[in-house]
Amino acid sequence: CFTHYILSKFIQIFKGYCLMRTMSSNRPNHYDVAIIGSGPLGCTFARKLLEAKKKYNVVMLEAGSKVSNPPGSHLQNTFRYQKDINSFTNVIRGHLQILSVPTNYIYPDNIDQEAELKNGTIHLNQNPEQKREDNLSAAAATYCVGGMGTHWTCATPRLRGDERFPYLIPDDEMEKLYDEAEGYFRTSPDPYKNDINPPMLHTTVLERLQEYYRSIKISNENEPKPLPLAVNYKKPYNLWTGSYDILGGDKNYNKENFHLMDNHLVKRLICMRKTSNETEINTVIGLLARNLNENKDVFITANVFIVCGGSILTPQLLYNSMEKIIPLSSPQFPPPKFPLSLPLPRNHYLLPHMPSLGKNLCEQSLAFCQIALKKDILNNMYTDGRWKKEVDEHKSKYPNDPIYIPFDTPFPQCLVPYSGESGNENGKDRPWHAQVHRAAFSYGDTPLPVDNRVILDFRYFGKTRHNKKNEVQFSDTCKDMYGMPQPTFHVKASEKDTKYNHKMMIEMTNAALSLGGFLPGSEPQFLSPGVALHITGTVRMGTDENDSVVDKNLRVHKVSNLFLGSNGVIPTAIAANPTITSAALAIKSANYIIERLNNGEFEGGENRFGNYHGYSRL
């Protein structure tokens, strides 16, 4: 009846109201730890804190939305992308936001003169301050819950030789940190080692690659081997590790002391500065975030703050919160607008100046090609006794298929390790590492008629040596699409870098030709600078505040409770994928934070600042 219908609707609305009140009341005004960024490193910090013996309230803020289910999980685990790897390429492209787009020379001289088209536009990360020749044109960020962990390649090689930094963290300690990080990431040194029968494509390619490198006299320790991957292989699928898995899955995501705030852009860290016995003490007292859904600012307090926004967005936030060398009264740098009443001058609420912020930027060069496997390699594989049964079954089931490789055969995953640099560029130095496999990237998609089973990708990563002039700067006039200071790159390859890159290209070309012929359109080439997405050094770790941003525990110099998790903390020039190393460093930092939380060193954050006029406090 109508009365029953009205009553049921009232009960439904009342329950919803009560649920909203409960959710609101369950969100504390103050947190033990605030983590900015929900990617692999933010989730590494969060997991350590959530699994600590003592219960800590942890809030994680993310500017983007939830795009995968569960939130932060790897998008490639979707059935379609497991079956059709090419289609995942556009997913990756769609989640990458290019950081700096030069606009000073775009005006075409043959445009209709009645049309309106201007140089120097500033919309959607367009940047008139960016010189095209200095740009990392493919450098990008991902804004979503899970960050890059929703679409990364999951390659997790450890650093080797001179890539490491034993002067800061001894190798034996680093090995233990790697072990723990690899547990979080579900890393396997050989993703297919537990398969009863070795996968035919992977094994064949690895063996032929080893043959080639032995022919050029590579040492045993540097010969090709399986590529370490953060993946759980369950035939016929690879279950790729995403940020959600690194967090610990449901058991941590659903804990009552974990609070995820998506669509919240952190704009500024608010710092309290005091001087005691002529020693400057800086403490972050809160953060200002923009609720992008409701278009309003909120203020959050915590005892500890951890910024995990990537190698460019992390220093961007610090810059926006930092004291500049230019006097605050300068018209070039107007005083920051805080929507609150301040009992002290505004510069007392800025982070201290960081002379090394954004400098020593290193990004790997990337040589790339694709081949179709040689006929003799395929024919030998078809007749190899190890796979005869699989081949015969496939031929029987699909008699019209001209390729006899079963459809559920996993792709090759091979690594040619970094072998270091002696300083003699005319010798046999190989300051690069290589990955030979079939995977999805933001580049290198194959034409639809081409069968993926016979295609191989060759990716050779060369390290870029440190140079303080290689840096990212942040504009005081131009803003990015989120209203934050626009990043501008100033990056040049050194003469030594270019010589090694040329040698790397020769090696890749010869190795590729030993296995097959080049796919038209994917012949050997250097890809656009920044496409590796492996930028390091921008907030580098060190002992000297004039030459680094954080100490070996990833605490920002001169700031008592601010920590960074980023590939940007890695202080050395590297050729390997940086994520697992950054996660190992995050674990060390989290252990340091937990120890000091336990002894009360960071307590009292909610009482450091008392006036919250003009914005809502969560």
Coordinates of C-alpha atoms in Angstrom, one line a residue:
C1 CA 0.0 0.0 0.0
F2 CA 0.9 3.7 -0.4
T3 CA 1.5 4.1 3.4
H4 CA 3.8 1.1 3.5
Y5 CA 5.7 2.5 0.5
I6 CA 6.2 5.9 2.1
L7 CA 7.3 4.3 5.4
S8 CA 9.9 2.0 3.6
K9 CA 11.3 5.0 1.7
F10 CA 11.6 7.0 5.0
I11 CA 13.4 4.1 6.6
Q12 CA 15.7 3.8 3.6
I13 CA 16.5 7.6 3.7
F14 CA 17.0 7.5 7.4
K15 CA 19.4 4.6 7.2
G16 CA 21.4 6.5 4.5
Y17 CA 21.5 9.6 6.7
C18 CA 22.7 7.6 9.7
L19 CA 25.3 5.8 7.6
M20 CA 26.6 9.2 6.3
R21 CA 26.8 10.5 9.9
T22 CA 28.6 7.4 11.0
M23 CA 31.1 7.7 8.1
S24 CA 31.7 11.4 8.9
S25 CA 32.1 10.7 12.6
N26 CA 34.5 7.9 12.0
R27 CA 36.8 10.1 10.1
P28 CA 39.1 11.6 12.8
N29 CA 40.0 15.3 12.9
H30 CA 43.7 14.4 13.3
Y31 CA 45.8 11.5 11.9
D32 CA 48.9 9.9 13.1
V33 CA 50.3 9.8 9.5
A34 CA 49.1 11.6 6.3
I35 CA 50.4 10.0 3.0
I36 CA 50.1 12.1 -0.2
G37 CA 49.9 9.8 -3.2
S38 CA 48.4 6.3 -3.6
G39 CA 50.9 4.7 -5.9
P40 CA 53.3 1.8 -5.2
L41 CA 55.4 3.8 -2.7
G42 CA 52.5 5.4 -0.9
C43 CA 51.1 1.9 -0.5
T44 CA 54.4 0.6 0.8
F45 CA 54.5 3.2 3.5
A46 CA 50.9 2.6 4.4
R47 CA 51.3 -1.2 4.6
K48 CA 54.2 -0.9 7.1
L49 CA 52.2 1.5 9.2
L50 CA 49.0 -0.5 9.1
E51 CA 50.7 -3.8 10.0
A52 CA 52.7 -2.2 12.9
K53 CA 52.0 -3.6 16.4
K54 CA 50.5 -0.3 17.5
K55 CA 47.4 0.9 15.7
Y56 CA 48.0 4.2 13.8
N57 CA 45.4 6.3 12.0
V58 CA 46.6 6.7 8.4
V59 CA 45.0 8.9 5.8
M60 CA 46.0 8.6 2.1
L61 CA 45.2 11.5 -0.2
E62 CA 45.0 11.1 -4.0
A63 CA 44.2 13.8 -6.6
G64 CA 42.7 11.2 -9.0
S65 CA 39.7 8.9 -8.9
K66 CA 39.3 5.1 -8.5
V67 CA 39.7 3.6 -12.0
S68 CA 40.1 -0.1 -11.1
N69 CA 38.3 -2.6 -9.0
P70 CA 39.5 -3.2 -6.3
P71 CA 40.8 0.4 -6.1
G72 CA 44.5 0.6 -7.1
S73 CA 44.6 -2.9 -8.7
H74 CA 46.4 -3.4 -12.0
L75 CA 44.2 -2.8 -15.0
Q76 CA 46.0 -5.4 -17.1
N77 CA 44.5 -8.2 -15.0
T78 CA 41.2 -7.6 -16.9
F79 CA 40.4 -10.6 -19.0
R80 CA 40.4 -8.6 -22.3
Y81 CA 43.9 -7.2 -21.7
Q82 CA 45.1 -10.7 -20.7
K83 CA 44.0 -12.0 -24.0
D84 CA 44.8 -8.9 -26.2
I85 CA 47.9 -7.2 -25.0
N86 CA 47.8 -4.6 -27.8
S87 CA 44.6 -3.1 -26.6
F88 CA 46.3 -2.3 -23.3
T89 CA 48.6 0.2 -25.0
N90 CA 45.8 2.8 -25.3
V91 CA 44.9 2.3 -21.6
I92 CA 48.4 3.3 -20.6
R93 CA 48.4 6.3 -22.9
G94 CA 45.0 7.4 -21.5
H95 CA 46.4 7.4 -18.0
L96 CA 49.6 9.4 -18.7
Q97 CA 49.4 13.2 -18.4
I98 CA 52.3 14.8 -20.2
L99 CA 54.0 17.2 -17.8
S100 CA 55.4 20.0 -20.1
V101 CA 54.3 20.9 -23.6
P102 CA 56.3 23.7 -25.3
T103 CA 54.1 26.2 -27.1
N104 CA 56.4 28.9 -28.5
Y105 CA 56.8 27.5 -32.0
I106 CA 53.5 25.9 -32.9
Y107 CA 52.1 28.5 -35.2
P108 CA 52.0 27.0 -38.8
D109 CA 52.8 29.5 -41.5
N110 CA 50.2 28.0 -43.9
I111 CA 47.1 28.3 -41.6
D112 CA 44.1 30.2 -42.9
Q113 CA 44.8 33.8 -41.9
E114 CA 41.2 34.2 -40.7
A115 CA 41.8 31.5 -38.1
E116 CA 42.9 32.2 -34.5
L117 CA 45.9 30.3 -33.4
K118 CA 48.5 31.7 -31.0
N119 CA 52.0 30.7 -29.8
G120 CA 52.6 30.7 -26.0
T121 CA 49.4 29.2 -24.8
I122 CA 49.3 27.8 -21.2
H123 CA 46.3 25.4 -21.2
L124 CA 46.6 21.8 -20.0
N125 CA 50.3 21.8 -19.1
Q126 CA 51.2 23.9 -22.2
N127 CA 54.3 25.7 -21.3
P128 CA 55.8 28.8 -23.1
E129 CA 58.8 28.7 -20.7
Q130 CA 59.8 25.2 -22.0
K131 CA 62.6 25.0 -24.6
R132 CA 61.8 22.2 -27.0
E133 CA 65.5 21.1 -27.1
D134 CA 65.7 20.8 -23.3
N135 CA 62.4 19.1 -22.7
L136 CA 61.7 15.6 -21.5
S137 CA 58.8 15.6 -24.0
A138 CA 57.4 12.2 -22.9
A139 CA 57.7 12.7 -19.1
A140 CA 54.3 12.1 -17.6
A141 CA 52.3 11.6 -14.4
T142 CA 49.3 9.4 -13.6
Y143 CA 46.4 10.8 -11.5
C144 CA 44.3 7.9 -10.2
V145 CA 44.0 5.7 -7.1
G146 CA 47.0 3.4 -7.5
G147 CA 49.0 5.8 -9.6
M148 CA 51.5 4.2 -12.0
G149 CA 50.8 0.9 -10.2
T150 CA 47.6 0.5 -12.2
H151 CA 49.5 0.1 -15.5
W152 CA 53.2 -0.4 -14.9
T153 CA 55.3 -3.1 -16.5
C154 CA 56.1 -4.7 -13.1
A155 CA 59.8 -5.1 -13.9
T156 CA 61.7 -5.2 -10.6
P157 CA 65.5 -5.8 -11.1
R158 CA 67.7 -4.8 -8.2
L159 CA 70.4 -2.2 -8.7
R160 CA 73.9 -3.6 -9.4
G161 CA 77.5 -2.4 -8.9
D162 CA 78.0 1.3 -9.2
E163 CA 74.2 1.9 -9.4
R164 CA 74.2 1.3 -5.6
F165 CA 75.0 3.8 -2.8
P166 CA 76.8 1.8 0.0
Y167 CA 78.2 5.1 1.4
L168 CA 74.6 5.8 2.5
I169 CA 73.1 2.3 2.9
P170 CA 75.5 -0.8 3.2
D171 CA 74.8 -3.5 0.7
D172 CA 74.0 -6.1 3.3
E173 CA 71.2 -3.8 4.7
M174 CA 70.0 -3.1 1.2
E175 CA 69.7 -6.8 0.4
K176 CA 67.4 -7.3 3.4
L177 CA 65.3 -4.3 2.4
Y178 CA 65.0 -5.7 -1.1
D179 CA 63.9 -9.0 0.3
E180 CA 61.0 -7.4 2.2
A181 CA 60.1 -5.1 -0.7
E182 CA 59.9 -8.1 -3.1
G183 CA 57.6 -9.8 -0.7
Y184 CA 55.2 -6.8 -0.8
F185 CA 55.4 -6.7 -4.6
R186 CA 55.1 -10.5 -5.1
T187 CA 58.3 -10.4 -7.1
S188 CA 59.7 -13.5 -8.6
P189 CA 63.3 -13.7 -10.0
D190 CA 61.9 -16.1 -12.6
P191 CA 58.1 -15.7 -13.1
Y192 CA 57.7 -19.1 -14.7
K193 CA 60.0 -21.2 -12.5
N194 CA 57.1 -23.1 -10.9
D195 CA 55.6 -24.1 -14.2
I196 CA 55.8 -27.9 -14.6
N197 CA 57.0 -27.6 -18.2
P198 CA 59.1 -24.5 -19.1
P199 CA 57.1 -22.2 -21.4
M200 CA 58.2 -22.7 -25.0
L201 CA 58.4 -19.1 -26.1
H202 CA 60.2 -17.8 -23.0
T203 CA 62.6 -20.7 -22.9
T204 CA 63.4 -20.6 -26.6
V205 CA 64.0 -16.8 -26.7
L206 CA 66.1 -16.9 -23.5
E207 CA 68.3 -19.7 -24.8
R208 CA 68.9 -18.0 -28.2
L209 CA 69.6 -14.7 -26.5
Q210 CA 72.2 -16.4 -24.3
E211 CA 73.8 -18.0 -27.3
Y212 CA 74.2 -14.5 -28.9
Y213 CA 75.7 -12.9 -25.8
R214 CA 78.1 -15.8 -25.3
S215 CA 79.3 -15.3 -28.9
I216 CA 80.3 -11.7 -28.0
K217 CA 82.2 -12.9 -24.9
I218 CA 79.9 -11.5 -22.2
S219 CA 80.8 -12.8 -18.7
N220 CA 78.7 -15.5 -17.1
E221 CA 77.3 -13.1 -14.4
N222 CA 76.1 -10.7 -17.0
E223 CA 74.5 -13.1 -19.5
P224 CA 70.8 -13.0 -20.1
K225 CA 68.4 -14.4 -17.5
P226 CA 64.7 -14.3 -16.6
L227 CA 63.4 -10.8 -15.9
P228 CA 62.3 -10.3 -12.3
L229 CA 58.7 -9.4 -12.3
A230 CA 56.1 -8.4 -9.7
V231 CA 53.6 -11.0 -11.0
N232 CA 51.8 -14.1 -10.0
Y233 CA 51.7 -16.5 -12.9
K234 CA 48.7 -18.8 -12.9
K235 CA 48.5 -20.5 -16.3
P236 CA 47.4 -19.2 -18.6
Y237 CA 47.4 -15.7 -17.1
N238 CA 49.8 -13.3 -15.5
L239 CA 48.3 -11.6 -12.4
W240 CA 50.2 -8.3 -12.3
T241 CA 50.9 -6.7 -9.0
G242 CA 49.1 -3.3 -8.5
S243 CA 49.3 -0.8 -5.7
Y244 CA 46.3 -2.5 -4.1
D245 CA 48.3 -5.7 -3.7
I246 CA 51.3 -3.8 -2.4
L247 CA 49.1 -2.3 0.3
G248 CA 48.2 -5.8 1.4
G249 CA 44.8 -6.2 -0.3
D250 CA 41.5 -6.3 1.6
K251 CA 43.0 -6.9 5.0
N252 CA 44.6 -3.5 5.1
Y253 CA 42.4 -1.6 2.7
N254 CA 39.3 -2.3 4.8
K255 CA 40.9 -1.5 8.2
E256 CA 39.0 1.1 10.2
N257 CA 42.2 3.1 10.8
F258 CA 42.9 3.5 7.0
H259 CA 41.2 6.4 5.2
L260 CA 41.5 6.9 1.5
M261 CA 40.5 10.3 0.2
D262 CA 40.4 10.3 -3.6
N263 CA 39.9 13.4 -5.7
H264 CA 41.8 15.5 -3.1
L265 CA 44.6 17.5 -4.5
V266 CA 47.2 18.5 -1.9
K267 CA 48.2 22.0 -2.7
R268 CA 50.5 23.1 0.1
L269 CA 52.2 21.8 3.3
I270 CA 51.9 24.3 6.2
C271 CA 55.1 24.4 8.3
M272 CA 55.7 25.9 11.7
R273 CA 59.2 27.3 12.2
K274 CA 60.9 27.8 15.6
T275 CA 64.4 28.7 16.7
S276 CA 65.8 27.0 19.8
N277 CA 69.4 27.7 20.9
E278 CA 70.1 29.3 17.5
T279 CA 68.9 26.0 15.8
E280 CA 66.1 26.3 13.3
I281 CA 63.4 23.7 13.8
N282 CA 60.7 23.2 11.2
T283 CA 57.6 21.0 11.7
V284 CA 54.8 20.4 9.2
I285 CA 51.6 21.1 11.1
G286 CA 49.1 20.4 8.4
L287 CA 48.2 20.3 4.7
L288 CA 45.8 22.2 2.5
A289 CA 44.0 20.0 0.0
R290 CA 41.4 20.8 -2.6
N291 CA 38.3 18.6 -2.7
L292 CA 38.0 18.4 -6.4
N293 CA 34.5 17.0 -6.3
E294 CA 33.1 19.8 -4.1
N295 CA 35.6 22.5 -5.2
K296 CA 36.5 23.5 -1.7
D297 CA 39.7 23.5 0.5
V298 CA 40.1 21.3 3.5
F299 CA 42.8 21.4 6.2
I300 CA 44.2 18.1 7.6
T301 CA 46.6 17.8 10.6
A302 CA 48.8 14.8 11.4
N303 CA 51.9 13.9 13.4
V304 CA 53.9 12.7 10.3
F305 CA 53.6 13.6 6.6
I306 CA 54.9 11.5 3.8
V307 CA 54.8 12.8 0.2
C308 CA 54.8 10.0 -2.5
G309 CA 53.8 12.0 -5.6
G310 CA 56.5 10.8 -8.1
S311 CA 59.7 12.3 -9.2
I312 CA 58.2 15.5 -10.5
L313 CA 55.0 16.1 -8.5
T314 CA 56.8 15.5 -5.2
P315 CA 59.2 18.4 -5.7
Q316 CA 56.4 20.4 -7.2
L317 CA 54.4 20.2 -3.9
L318 CA 57.6 21.1 -1.9
Y319 CA 58.2 24.1 -4.1
N320 CA 54.7 25.3 -3.7
S321 CA 55.2 25.1 0.1
M322 CA 58.7 26.4 0.2
E323 CA 60.4 29.7 1.1
K324 CA 61.9 31.2 -2.1
I325 CA 65.2 33.1 -2.3
I326 CA 63.3 36.0 -3.9
P327 CA 62.1 38.2 -1.0
L328 CA 58.4 37.7 -0.1
S329 CA 57.8 41.4 -0.9
S330 CA 59.0 41.0 -4.5
P331 CA 56.3 41.5 -7.2
Q332 CA 57.7 38.4 -8.9
F333 CA 56.7 36.3 -5.9
P334 CA 53.6 37.6 -4.1
P335 CA 53.0 36.2 -0.6
P336 CA 51.2 32.9 -0.6
K337 CA 47.5 33.2 0.1
F338 CA 46.5 31.1 3.1
P339 CA 42.8 30.9 3.8
L340 CA 43.4 31.2 7.5
S341 CA 44.4 33.6 10.2
L342 CA 48.1 33.5 11.0
P343 CA 49.5 34.8 14.3
L344 CA 53.0 35.0 12.8
P345 CA 54.4 36.4 9.5
R346 CA 53.6 34.1 6.6
N347 CA 57.2 33.0 6.0
H348 CA 57.0 31.2 9.4
Y349 CA 54.6 28.8 7.7
L350 CA 56.8 27.9 4.7
L351 CA 59.1 25.0 4.3
P352 CA 62.8 26.0 4.4
H353 CA 64.5 26.7 1.1
M354 CA 65.9 23.5 -0.5
P355 CA 68.9 24.4 -2.8
S356 CA 69.0 20.9 -4.4
L357 CA 65.3 20.6 -5.1
G358 CA 64.8 19.5 -8.7
K359 CA 68.5 19.4 -9.5
N360 CA 70.6 16.3 -10.5
L361 CA 67.8 15.0 -12.6
C362 CA 68.6 11.8 -14.3
E363 CA 66.4 10.1 -16.9
Q364 CA 67.3 7.0 -18.8
S365 CA 67.8 7.0 -22.6
L366 CA 65.7 4.3 -24.2
A367 CA 66.5 2.4 -27.4
F368 CA 63.7 0.3 -28.8
C369 CA 62.8 -2.1 -31.7
Q370 CA 60.5 -5.0 -32.4
I371 CA 61.2 -8.1 -34.4
A372 CA 59.4 -11.1 -35.9
L373 CA 61.2 -14.3 -34.9
K374 CA 63.3 -16.2 -37.5
K375 CA 61.7 -19.1 -39.2
D376 CA 64.5 -21.5 -38.1
I377 CA 63.9 -20.5 -34.4
L378 CA 60.2 -21.3 -34.7
N379 CA 60.8 -24.6 -36.6
N380 CA 63.3 -25.8 -34.1
M381 CA 60.9 -24.9 -31.3
Y382 CA 58.1 -26.9 -33.0
T383 CA 60.2 -30.0 -33.2
D384 CA 61.8 -29.7 -29.7
G385 CA 60.8 -32.7 -27.7
R386 CA 60.1 -30.5 -24.6
W387 CA 57.0 -29.0 -26.4
K388 CA 56.1 -31.7 -29.0
K389 CA 53.0 -32.6 -27.1
E390 CA 51.8 -29.0 -26.8
V391 CA 52.5 -28.4 -30.5
D392 CA 50.7 -31.5 -31.6
E393 CA 47.6 -30.7 -29.5
H394 CA 47.4 -27.2 -30.9
K395 CA 47.8 -28.4 -34.5
S396 CA 45.0 -31.0 -33.9
K397 CA 42.7 -28.4 -32.3
Y398 CA 43.4 -25.6 -34.8
P399 CA 44.5 -27.2 -38.1
N400 CA 44.1 -24.0 -40.0
D401 CA 46.5 -22.0 -37.7
P402 CA 49.8 -21.5 -39.5
I403 CA 51.6 -20.8 -36.2
Y404 CA 51.8 -23.8 -33.9
I405 CA 52.3 -22.0 -30.6
P406 CA 49.4 -22.6 -28.2
F407 CA 47.3 -19.5 -27.6
D408 CA 47.8 -19.6 -23.8
T409 CA 51.7 -19.8 -24.1
P410 CA 53.1 -16.9 -21.9
F411 CA 55.2 -14.3 -23.5
P412 CA 59.0 -14.2 -23.0
Q413 CA 60.4 -12.2 -20.1
C414 CA 64.2 -11.8 -20.4
L415 CA 66.8 -9.5 -18.8
V416 CA 70.3 -8.6 -19.9
P417 CA 71.7 -7.2 -16.7
Y418 CA 73.5 -3.9 -16.2
S419 CA 77.3 -4.6 -16.1
G420 CA 78.7 -1.3 -14.9
E421 CA 81.2 1.3 -16.0
S422 CA 84.9 1.3 -15.5
G423 CA 85.4 4.8 -17.0
N424 CA 87.0 3.6 -20.2
E425 CA 84.4 4.3 -22.8
N426 CA 86.5 2.6 -25.5
G427 CA 86.5 -0.7 -23.5
K428 CA 83.8 -3.3 -22.9
D429 CA 81.7 -1.2 -20.5
R430 CA 78.0 -1.8 -20.7
P431 CA 76.3 0.9 -18.6
W432 CA 72.9 -0.1 -19.7
H433 CA 70.4 -3.0 -19.1
A434 CA 68.1 -4.6 -21.5
Q435 CA 64.7 -6.2 -21.5
V436 CA 63.7 -8.6 -24.2
H437 CA 60.0 -9.6 -24.0
R438 CA 56.5 -8.9 -25.2
A439 CA 54.6 -6.3 -23.1
A440 CA 52.4 -3.3 -23.4
F441 CA 53.8 0.2 -23.2
S442 CA 52.7 3.6 -24.2
Y443 CA 54.6 3.0 -27.5
G444 CA 55.4 0.1 -29.8
D445 CA 51.9 -1.2 -30.5
T446 CA 51.8 -3.6 -33.4
P447 CA 49.4 -3.6 -36.4
L448 CA 46.3 -5.6 -35.9
P449 CA 47.0 -8.3 -38.5
V450 CA 50.4 -9.1 -36.8
D451 CA 50.3 -12.2 -34.6
N452 CA 51.8 -11.3 -31.1
R453 CA 53.1 -14.9 -30.7
V454 CA 56.0 -14.2 -33.0
I455 CA 56.8 -10.6 -32.0
L456 CA 59.6 -9.6 -29.6
D457 CA 60.2 -6.2 -28.0
F458 CA 63.8 -5.1 -27.3
R459 CA 64.2 -2.2 -24.8
Y460 CA 67.7 -1.0 -23.8
F461 CA 67.9 1.5 -21.0
G462 CA 71.0 3.7 -20.7
K463 CA 71.9 5.6 -17.6
T464 CA 72.4 9.4 -17.7
R465 CA 75.3 10.7 -15.6
H466 CA 74.7 13.3 -12.8
N467 CA 74.8 16.9 -13.8
K468 CA 73.4 19.7 -11.6
K469 CA 72.4 21.6 -14.7
N470 CA 70.0 18.9 -15.5
E471 CA 67.0 19.9 -13.5
V472 CA 63.3 20.5 -13.3
Q473 CA 62.2 24.0 -12.3
F474 CA 58.8 25.2 -11.3
S475 CA 57.2 28.4 -12.5
D476 CA 55.9 31.2 -10.3
T477 CA 53.7 32.4 -13.2
C478 CA 52.5 29.4 -15.2
K479 CA 50.2 26.8 -13.6
D480 CA 49.6 23.2 -14.7
M481 CA 46.1 21.8 -15.3
Y482 CA 45.7 21.3 -11.5
G483 CA 46.7 24.9 -10.6
M484 CA 50.1 23.9 -9.3
P485 CA 53.5 25.4 -10.4
Q486 CA 54.2 24.3 -14.0
P487 CA 57.3 22.1 -14.3
T488 CA 59.9 23.1 -16.9
F489 CA 62.7 20.7 -17.8
H490 CA 66.3 21.7 -18.6
V491 CA 68.0 18.4 -19.6
K492 CA 70.9 17.8 -21.9
A493 CA 72.8 14.6 -22.6
S494 CA 76.5 14.8 -22.0
E495 CA 79.1 13.8 -24.7
K496 CA 79.9 10.7 -22.7
D497 CA 76.2 9.8 -22.5
T498 CA 75.8 10.1 -26.2
K499 CA 78.8 7.9 -27.0
Y500 CA 77.5 5.1 -24.7
N501 CA 74.0 5.5 -26.1
H502 CA 75.4 4.9 -29.6
K503 CA 77.2 1.7 -28.4
M504 CA 74.0 0.6 -26.7
M505 CA 72.1 1.0 -30.0
I506 CA 74.7 -1.1 -31.9
E507 CA 74.4 -3.9 -29.3
M508 CA 70.6 -3.9 -29.4
T509 CA 70.5 -3.9 -33.2
N510 CA 72.9 -6.9 -33.4
A511 CA 71.1 -8.8 -30.6
A512 CA 67.7 -8.3 -32.3
L513 CA 69.0 -9.4 -35.7
S514 CA 70.3 -12.6 -34.2
L515 CA 66.7 -13.6 -33.3
G516 CA 64.7 -12.1 -36.2
G517 CA 63.8 -9.4 -38.6
F518 CA 62.6 -5.9 -37.8
L519 CA 58.9 -5.2 -37.8
P520 CA 58.3 -2.3 -40.3
G521 CA 57.7 0.9 -38.3
S522 CA 59.5 -0.5 -35.3
E523 CA 63.1 -0.5 -36.6
P524 CA 65.9 0.4 -34.1
Q525 CA 65.2 3.9 -32.7
F526 CA 65.7 6.1 -29.7
L527 CA 62.4 7.1 -28.1
S528 CA 61.4 10.5 -26.9
P529 CA 63.2 11.7 -23.8
G530 CA 61.3 10.9 -20.6
V531 CA 59.4 7.9 -22.1
A532 CA 61.1 5.5 -19.7
L533 CA 59.3 7.2 -16.8
H534 CA 62.3 6.4 -14.6
I535 CA 63.3 9.9 -13.5
T536 CA 65.6 10.0 -10.4
G537 CA 67.6 12.5 -8.4
T538 CA 65.0 15.3 -8.1
V539 CA 64.8 14.9 -4.3
R540 CA 67.9 12.9 -3.9
M541 CA 69.2 11.3 -0.7
G542 CA 72.4 12.4 0.9
T543 CA 74.1 13.9 4.0
D544 CA 74.6 17.5 2.8
E545 CA 71.5 19.7 2.6
N546 CA 73.2 21.8 -0.1
D547 CA 73.5 18.7 -2.4
S548 CA 70.5 16.6 -1.4
V549 CA 66.9 17.0 -0.2
V550 CA 66.5 14.0 2.2
D551 CA 68.7 12.0 4.6
K552 CA 69.1 8.2 4.4
N553 CA 65.8 7.8 6.3
L554 CA 64.1 9.9 3.6
R555 CA 63.5 12.7 6.1
V556 CA 63.6 16.2 4.5
H557 CA 66.6 18.1 5.8
K558 CA 65.7 20.7 8.5
V559 CA 62.1 19.4 8.8
S560 CA 61.4 17.1 11.7
N561 CA 58.3 15.2 10.5
L562 CA 58.3 15.3 6.6
F563 CA 59.4 12.3 4.6
L564 CA 59.5 11.5 0.9
G565 CA 58.8 8.3 -1.0
S566 CA 59.9 8.7 -4.7
N567 CA 62.2 7.4 -7.4
G568 CA 63.5 10.9 -7.1
V569 CA 65.4 10.0 -3.8
I570 CA 67.8 7.6 -5.6
P571 CA 71.1 9.5 -5.5
T572 CA 73.0 7.5 -8.2
A573 CA 72.8 7.3 -12.0
I574 CA 71.0 4.0 -12.8
A575 CA 69.9 2.0 -15.8
A576 CA 67.5 -0.4 -14.0
N577 CA 63.8 0.1 -13.3
P578 CA 63.8 2.1 -10.0
T579 CA 60.6 1.1 -8.3
I580 CA 61.7 -1.8 -6.2
T581 CA 64.7 0.1 -5.0
S582 CA 62.5 3.1 -4.0
A583 CA 60.2 0.7 -2.2
A584 CA 63.1 -0.8 -0.3
L585 CA 64.1 2.7 0.8
A586 CA 60.5 3.4 1.8
I587 CA 60.5 0.4 4.0
K588 CA 63.7 1.6 5.8
S589 CA 62.0 5.0 6.2
A590 CA 58.8 3.5 7.5
N591 CA 60.7 1.5 10.1
Y592 CA 62.3 4.8 11.2
I593 CA 59.0 6.5 11.4
I594 CA 57.3 3.7 13.4
E595 CA 60.1 3.6 15.9
R596 CA 59.7 7.3 16.6
L597 CA 55.9 7.1 16.7
N598 CA 56.2 4.4 19.3
N599 CA 58.4 6.5 21.5
G600 CA 56.2 9.6 21.1
E601 CA 58.6 11.8 19.2
F602 CA 56.0 12.9 16.7
E603 CA 53.1 13.4 19.1
G604 CA 51.2 16.7 19.5
G605 CA 50.5 17.5 15.9
E606 CA 46.9 18.4 16.5
N607 CA 47.9 21.1 19.0
R608 CA 50.5 22.8 16.9
F609 CA 48.1 25.1 15.2
G610 CA 44.8 26.3 16.5
N611 CA 43.1 28.7 14.1
Y612 CA 41.3 27.2 11.2
H613 CA 39.3 30.2 9.8
G614 CA 38.1 30.1 6.2
Y615 CA 38.2 26.4 5.4
S616 CA 36.8 23.2 6.7
R617 CA 39.0 21.0 8.8
L618 CA 38.7 17.2 8.5

